[in-house]
Coordinates of C-alpha atoms in Angstrom, one line a residue:
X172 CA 21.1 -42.0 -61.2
X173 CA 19.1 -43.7 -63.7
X174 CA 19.6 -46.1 -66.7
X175 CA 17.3 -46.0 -69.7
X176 CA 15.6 -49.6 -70.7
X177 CA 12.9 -50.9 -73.0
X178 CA 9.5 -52.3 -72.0
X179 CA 6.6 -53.2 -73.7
X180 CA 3.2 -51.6 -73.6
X181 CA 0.0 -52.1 -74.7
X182 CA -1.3 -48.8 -76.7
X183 CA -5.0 -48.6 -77.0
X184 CA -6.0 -46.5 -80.0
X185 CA -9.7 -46.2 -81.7
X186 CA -10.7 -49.8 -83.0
X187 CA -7.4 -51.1 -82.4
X188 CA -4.5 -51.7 -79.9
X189 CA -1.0 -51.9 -80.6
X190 CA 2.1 -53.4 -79.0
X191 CA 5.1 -50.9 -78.8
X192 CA 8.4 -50.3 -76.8
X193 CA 9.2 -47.6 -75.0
X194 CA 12.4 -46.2 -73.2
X195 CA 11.6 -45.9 -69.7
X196 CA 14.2 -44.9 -66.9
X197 CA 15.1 -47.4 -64.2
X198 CA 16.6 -46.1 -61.0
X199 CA 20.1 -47.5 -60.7
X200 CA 20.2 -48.5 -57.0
X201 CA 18.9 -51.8 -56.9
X202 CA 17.1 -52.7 -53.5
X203 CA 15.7 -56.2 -52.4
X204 CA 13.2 -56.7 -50.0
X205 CA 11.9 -59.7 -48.1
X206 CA 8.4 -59.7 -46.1
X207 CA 7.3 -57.2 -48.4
X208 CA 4.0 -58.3 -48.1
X209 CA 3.9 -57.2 -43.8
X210 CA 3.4 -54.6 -42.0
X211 CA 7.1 -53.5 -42.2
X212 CA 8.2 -54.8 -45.5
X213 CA 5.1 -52.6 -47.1
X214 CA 6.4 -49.9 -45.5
X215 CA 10.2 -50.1 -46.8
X216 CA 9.2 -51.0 -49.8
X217 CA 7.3 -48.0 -50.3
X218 CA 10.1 -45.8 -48.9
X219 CA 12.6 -47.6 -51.7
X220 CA 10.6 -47.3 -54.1
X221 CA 9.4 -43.4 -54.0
X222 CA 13.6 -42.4 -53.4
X223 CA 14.5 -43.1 -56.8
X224 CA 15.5 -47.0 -55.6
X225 CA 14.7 -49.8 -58.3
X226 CA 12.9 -51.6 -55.5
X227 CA 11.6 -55.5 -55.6
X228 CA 9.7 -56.9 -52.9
X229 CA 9.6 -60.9 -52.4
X230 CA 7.3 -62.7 -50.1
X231 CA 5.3 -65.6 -50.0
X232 CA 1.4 -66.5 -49.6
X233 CA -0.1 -63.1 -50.3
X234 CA 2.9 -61.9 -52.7
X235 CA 1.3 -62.1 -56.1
X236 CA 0.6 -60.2 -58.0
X237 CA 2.7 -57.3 -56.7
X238 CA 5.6 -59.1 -55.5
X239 CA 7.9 -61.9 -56.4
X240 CA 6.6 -65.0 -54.5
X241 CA 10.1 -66.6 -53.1
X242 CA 10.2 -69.5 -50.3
X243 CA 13.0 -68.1 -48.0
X244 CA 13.6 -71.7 -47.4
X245 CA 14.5 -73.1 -51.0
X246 CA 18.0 -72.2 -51.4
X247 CA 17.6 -72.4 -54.9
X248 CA 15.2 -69.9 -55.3
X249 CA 16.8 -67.3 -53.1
X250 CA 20.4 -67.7 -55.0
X251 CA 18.2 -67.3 -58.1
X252 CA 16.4 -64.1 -57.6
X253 CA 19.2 -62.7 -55.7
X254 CA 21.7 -63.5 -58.7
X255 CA 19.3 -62.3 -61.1
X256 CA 18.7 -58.8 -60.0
X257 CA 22.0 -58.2 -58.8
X258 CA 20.9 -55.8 -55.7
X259 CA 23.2 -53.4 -54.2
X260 CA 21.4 -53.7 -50.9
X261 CA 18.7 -56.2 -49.0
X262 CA 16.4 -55.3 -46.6
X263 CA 15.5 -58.9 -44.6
X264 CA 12.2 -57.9 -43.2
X265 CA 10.8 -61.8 -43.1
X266 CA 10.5 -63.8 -39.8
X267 CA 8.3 -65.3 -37.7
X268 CA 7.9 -62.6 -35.4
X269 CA 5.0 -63.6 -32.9
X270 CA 6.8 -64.7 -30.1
X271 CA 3.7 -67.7 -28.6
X272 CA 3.7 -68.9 -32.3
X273 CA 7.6 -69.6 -32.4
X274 CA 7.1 -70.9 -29.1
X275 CA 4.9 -73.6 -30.2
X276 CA 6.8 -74.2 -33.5
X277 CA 10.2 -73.7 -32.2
X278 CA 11.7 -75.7 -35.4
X279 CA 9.4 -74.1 -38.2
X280 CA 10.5 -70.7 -36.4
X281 CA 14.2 -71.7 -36.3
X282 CA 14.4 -72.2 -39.8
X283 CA 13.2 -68.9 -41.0
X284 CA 14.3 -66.8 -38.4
X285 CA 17.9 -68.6 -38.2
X286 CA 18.7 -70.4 -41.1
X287 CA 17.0 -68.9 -43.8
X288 CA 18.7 -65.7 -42.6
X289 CA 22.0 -67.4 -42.7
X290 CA 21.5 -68.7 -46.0
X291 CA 20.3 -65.2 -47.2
X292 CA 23.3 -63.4 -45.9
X293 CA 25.9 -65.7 -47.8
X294 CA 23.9 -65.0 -50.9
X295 CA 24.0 -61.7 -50.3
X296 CA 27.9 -61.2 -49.8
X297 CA 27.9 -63.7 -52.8
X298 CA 26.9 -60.4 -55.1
X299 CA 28.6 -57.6 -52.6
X300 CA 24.8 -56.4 -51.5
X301 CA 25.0 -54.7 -48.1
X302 CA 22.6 -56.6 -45.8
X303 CA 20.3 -54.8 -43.2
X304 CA 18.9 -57.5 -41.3
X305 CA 15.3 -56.6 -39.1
X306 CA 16.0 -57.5 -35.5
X307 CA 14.3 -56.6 -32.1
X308 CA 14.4 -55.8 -28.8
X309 CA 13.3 -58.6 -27.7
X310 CA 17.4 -59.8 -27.7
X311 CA 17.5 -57.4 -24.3
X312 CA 15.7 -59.0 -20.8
X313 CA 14.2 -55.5 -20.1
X314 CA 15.6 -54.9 -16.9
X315 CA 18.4 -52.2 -17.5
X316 CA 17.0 -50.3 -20.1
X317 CA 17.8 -47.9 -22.6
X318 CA 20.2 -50.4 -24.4
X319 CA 22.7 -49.7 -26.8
X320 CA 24.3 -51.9 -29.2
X321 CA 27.2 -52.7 -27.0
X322 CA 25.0 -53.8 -24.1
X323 CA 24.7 -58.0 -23.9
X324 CA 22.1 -59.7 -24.9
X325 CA 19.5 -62.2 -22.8
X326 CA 16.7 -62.8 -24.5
X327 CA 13.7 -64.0 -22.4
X328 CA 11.8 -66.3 -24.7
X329 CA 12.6 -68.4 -27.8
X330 CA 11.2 -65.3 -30.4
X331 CA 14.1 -63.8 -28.7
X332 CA 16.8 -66.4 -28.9
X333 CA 16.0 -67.1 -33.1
X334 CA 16.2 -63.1 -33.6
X335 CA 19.5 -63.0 -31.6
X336 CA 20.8 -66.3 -33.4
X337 CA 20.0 -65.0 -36.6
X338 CA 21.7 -61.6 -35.9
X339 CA 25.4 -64.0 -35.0
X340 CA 24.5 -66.0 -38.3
X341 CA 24.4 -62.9 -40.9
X342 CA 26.9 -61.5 -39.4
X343 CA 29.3 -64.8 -39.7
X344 CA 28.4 -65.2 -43.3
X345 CA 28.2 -61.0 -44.1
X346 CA 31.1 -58.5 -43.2
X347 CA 28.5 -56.3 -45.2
X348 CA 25.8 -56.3 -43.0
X349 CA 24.1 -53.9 -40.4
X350 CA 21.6 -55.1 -37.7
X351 CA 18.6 -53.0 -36.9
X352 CA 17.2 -53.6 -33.4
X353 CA 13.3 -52.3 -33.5
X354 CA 10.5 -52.5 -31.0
X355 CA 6.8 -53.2 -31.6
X356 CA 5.0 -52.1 -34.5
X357 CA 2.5 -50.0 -35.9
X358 CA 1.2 -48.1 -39.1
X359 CA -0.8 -48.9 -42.2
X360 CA -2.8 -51.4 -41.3
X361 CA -4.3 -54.0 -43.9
X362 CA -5.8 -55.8 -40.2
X363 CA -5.9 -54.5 -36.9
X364 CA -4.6 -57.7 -35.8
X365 CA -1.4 -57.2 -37.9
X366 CA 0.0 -54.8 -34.9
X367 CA -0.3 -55.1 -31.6
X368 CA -0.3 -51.8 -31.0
X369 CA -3.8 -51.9 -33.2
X370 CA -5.4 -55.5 -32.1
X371 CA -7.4 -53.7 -29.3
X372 CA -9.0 -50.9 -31.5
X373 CA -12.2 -52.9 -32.3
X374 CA -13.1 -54.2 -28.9
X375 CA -12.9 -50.7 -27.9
X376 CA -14.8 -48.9 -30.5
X377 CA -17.9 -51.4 -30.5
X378 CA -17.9 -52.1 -26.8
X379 CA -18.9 -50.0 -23.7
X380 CA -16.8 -52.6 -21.8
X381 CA -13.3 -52.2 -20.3
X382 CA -10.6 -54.4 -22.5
X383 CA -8.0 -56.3 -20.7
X384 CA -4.4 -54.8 -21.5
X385 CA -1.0 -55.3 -20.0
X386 CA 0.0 -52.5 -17.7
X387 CA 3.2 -54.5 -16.4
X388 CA 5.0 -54.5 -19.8
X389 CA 6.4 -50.9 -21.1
X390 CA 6.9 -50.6 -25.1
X391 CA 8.1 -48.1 -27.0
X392 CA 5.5 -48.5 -30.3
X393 CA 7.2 -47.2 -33.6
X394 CA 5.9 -46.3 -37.0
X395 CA 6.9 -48.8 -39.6
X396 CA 7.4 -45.3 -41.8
X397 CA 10.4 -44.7 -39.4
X398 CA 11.9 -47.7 -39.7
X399 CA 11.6 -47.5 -43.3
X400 CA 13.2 -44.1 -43.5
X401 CA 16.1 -45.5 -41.0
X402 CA 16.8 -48.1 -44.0
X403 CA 16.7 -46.3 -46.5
X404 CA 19.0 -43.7 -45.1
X405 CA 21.5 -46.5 -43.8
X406 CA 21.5 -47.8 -47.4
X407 CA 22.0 -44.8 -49.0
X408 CA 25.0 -43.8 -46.3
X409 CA 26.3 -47.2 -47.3
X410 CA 26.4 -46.1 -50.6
X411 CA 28.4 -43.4 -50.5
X412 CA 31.7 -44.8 -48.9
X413 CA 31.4 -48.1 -51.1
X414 CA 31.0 -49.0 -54.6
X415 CA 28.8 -52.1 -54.0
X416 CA 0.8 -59.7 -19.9
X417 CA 2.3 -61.8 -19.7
X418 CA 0.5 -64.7 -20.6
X419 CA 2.9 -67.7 -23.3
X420 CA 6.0 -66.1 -24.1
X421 CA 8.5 -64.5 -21.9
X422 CA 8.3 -60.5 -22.4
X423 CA 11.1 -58.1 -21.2
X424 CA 9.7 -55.7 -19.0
X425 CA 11.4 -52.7 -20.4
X426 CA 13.3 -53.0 -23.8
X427 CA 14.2 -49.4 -24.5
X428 CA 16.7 -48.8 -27.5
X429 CA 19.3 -46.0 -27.6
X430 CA 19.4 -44.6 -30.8
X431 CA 21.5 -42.2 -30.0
X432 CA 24.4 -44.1 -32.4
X433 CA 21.7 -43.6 -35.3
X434 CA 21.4 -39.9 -34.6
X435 CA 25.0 -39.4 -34.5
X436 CA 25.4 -40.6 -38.4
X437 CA 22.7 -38.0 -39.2
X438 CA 19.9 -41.2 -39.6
X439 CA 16.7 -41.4 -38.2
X440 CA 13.0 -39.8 -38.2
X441 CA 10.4 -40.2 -35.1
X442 CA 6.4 -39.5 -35.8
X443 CA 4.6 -38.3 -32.8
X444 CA 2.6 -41.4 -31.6
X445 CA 0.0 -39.5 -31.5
X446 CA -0.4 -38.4 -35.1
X447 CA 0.9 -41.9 -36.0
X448 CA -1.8 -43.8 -34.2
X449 CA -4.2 -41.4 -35.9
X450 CA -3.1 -42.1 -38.9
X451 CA -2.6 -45.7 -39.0
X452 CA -6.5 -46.4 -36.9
X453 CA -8.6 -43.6 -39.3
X454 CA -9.9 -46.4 -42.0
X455 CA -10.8 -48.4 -39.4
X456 CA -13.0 -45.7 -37.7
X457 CA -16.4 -46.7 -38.2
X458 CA -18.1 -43.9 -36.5
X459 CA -15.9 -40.7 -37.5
X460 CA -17.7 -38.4 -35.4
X461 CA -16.1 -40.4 -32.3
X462 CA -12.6 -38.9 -33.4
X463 CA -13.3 -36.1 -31.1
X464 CA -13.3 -38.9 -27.9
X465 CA -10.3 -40.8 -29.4
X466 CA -8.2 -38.5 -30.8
X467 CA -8.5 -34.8 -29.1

């Protein structure tokens, strides 16, 4: 569905320019997004916005000019923008999600993670939006793996304990809400240091030397266009049945998820890792002629 609005646009003609107003048509469904500016939030944004979802994206220090700049930590501000726009559903991408960094700024960390979330999902049930808050597997210890969402929690390292936190604090302060559990990372890249499943890519390509990886840990990497489809699809079900190495941190060993709960609502979509990593590493191939070492 769509609703028809005004907007004005600069018409260039020869020797002059004009202001007029046009009718444009504005998808209905009304979709927030925080983080839009990572790896993740890019990635959901994009899925919103190309579904026929009247999508806005918030973040902070890189968010302008595509995206509304919004401190997640002035209350102000996020009762503001989510009041304004009125969104039928909010995608909570944002935390601080590198787990040595919360552990040497446990309170900075705490804040976002835990109480902006908390803050976010009162707002949220304030309008009737249907929160889907971005959690990880990091809740799970990694020693009985796969886990479902029934399984308990143990979280290994503080990254872990703020993730889990925040998951009891939306849910306290939003009946409406879904939690989505992912593992680590990857896709389009705007730094190879934005995933870990990417970081290592350079020191490989420039160097005949060996790079140091961790062969203890097992992850399960996931393309952020997955998780993006996964949202969307969770919003839109929503929709229908209601009108509104280790070295620092602590890592679990093996943090499998089941998704098999997903699959049985008919939600979900799973790139081959192999056409995934492709994809997301390509731009950053210098020498494309070595594609036939890396990639075949």
């Amino acid at each position: 569905m769509v609703g028809r609005e005004k907007e004005l646009r600069i018409r260039f003609a020869p020797g002059r320019c004009e202001l007029v107003e046009e009718d444009v048509d504005i998808p209905s469904r009304r979709v927030l997004i925080t983080g839009a500016t990572g790896l993740l939030g890019r990635a959901v944004f994009k899925e919103f916005n190309e579904n026929n979802w009247n999508a806005v994206g918030c973040g902070y220090r890189r968010a302008q000019p595509r995206f509304e700049q919004i401190n997640l930590l002035d209350s102000i501000a996020v009762h503001d923008i989510i009041h304004d726009f009125q969104p039928h559903v909010i995608v909570h991408c944002a935390a601080e999600r590198r787990p040595d960094i919360v552990e040497s700024q446990p309170d900075a960390a705490s804040q976002l993670n835990v109480a902006a979330s908390a803050n976010l999902a009162k707002e949220a049930a304030g309008v009737g939006a249907f929160l889907i808050y971005i959690s990880t597997d990091y809740v799970f210890d990694g020693t009985s793996p796969p886990y479902k969402e029934t399984d308990v929690p143990n979280p290994l390292n503080l990254y872990g304990k703020t993730k889990l936190e925040g998951e009891k604090a939306v849910l306290e302060n939003n009946e409406e809400t879904a939690v989505l559990r992912i593992p680590v990372l990857y896709g389009e890249v705007e730094r190879l240091e934005e995933s870990a499943v990417t970081v290592m890519f350079d020191k490989v390509q420039f160097s005949n030397k060996s790079a140091n990886m961790d062969h203890w840990q097992q992850r399960f990497p996931t393309n952020v266009k997955d998780v993006a489809a996964v949202c969307r699809q969770l919003a839109e079900k929503r929709m229908l049945i209601t009108d509104s190495p280790v070295v620092g941190a602590l890592r679990p060993k093996n943090a499998q998820l089941d998704c098999s709960k997903l699959e049985m609502l008919g939600i979900g979509q799973r790139t081959p890792f192999r056409a995934g990593i492709r994809e997301s590493l390509w731009p950053f191939l210098v020498d494309k002629r070595w594609r036939q070492t890396v990639f075949h």
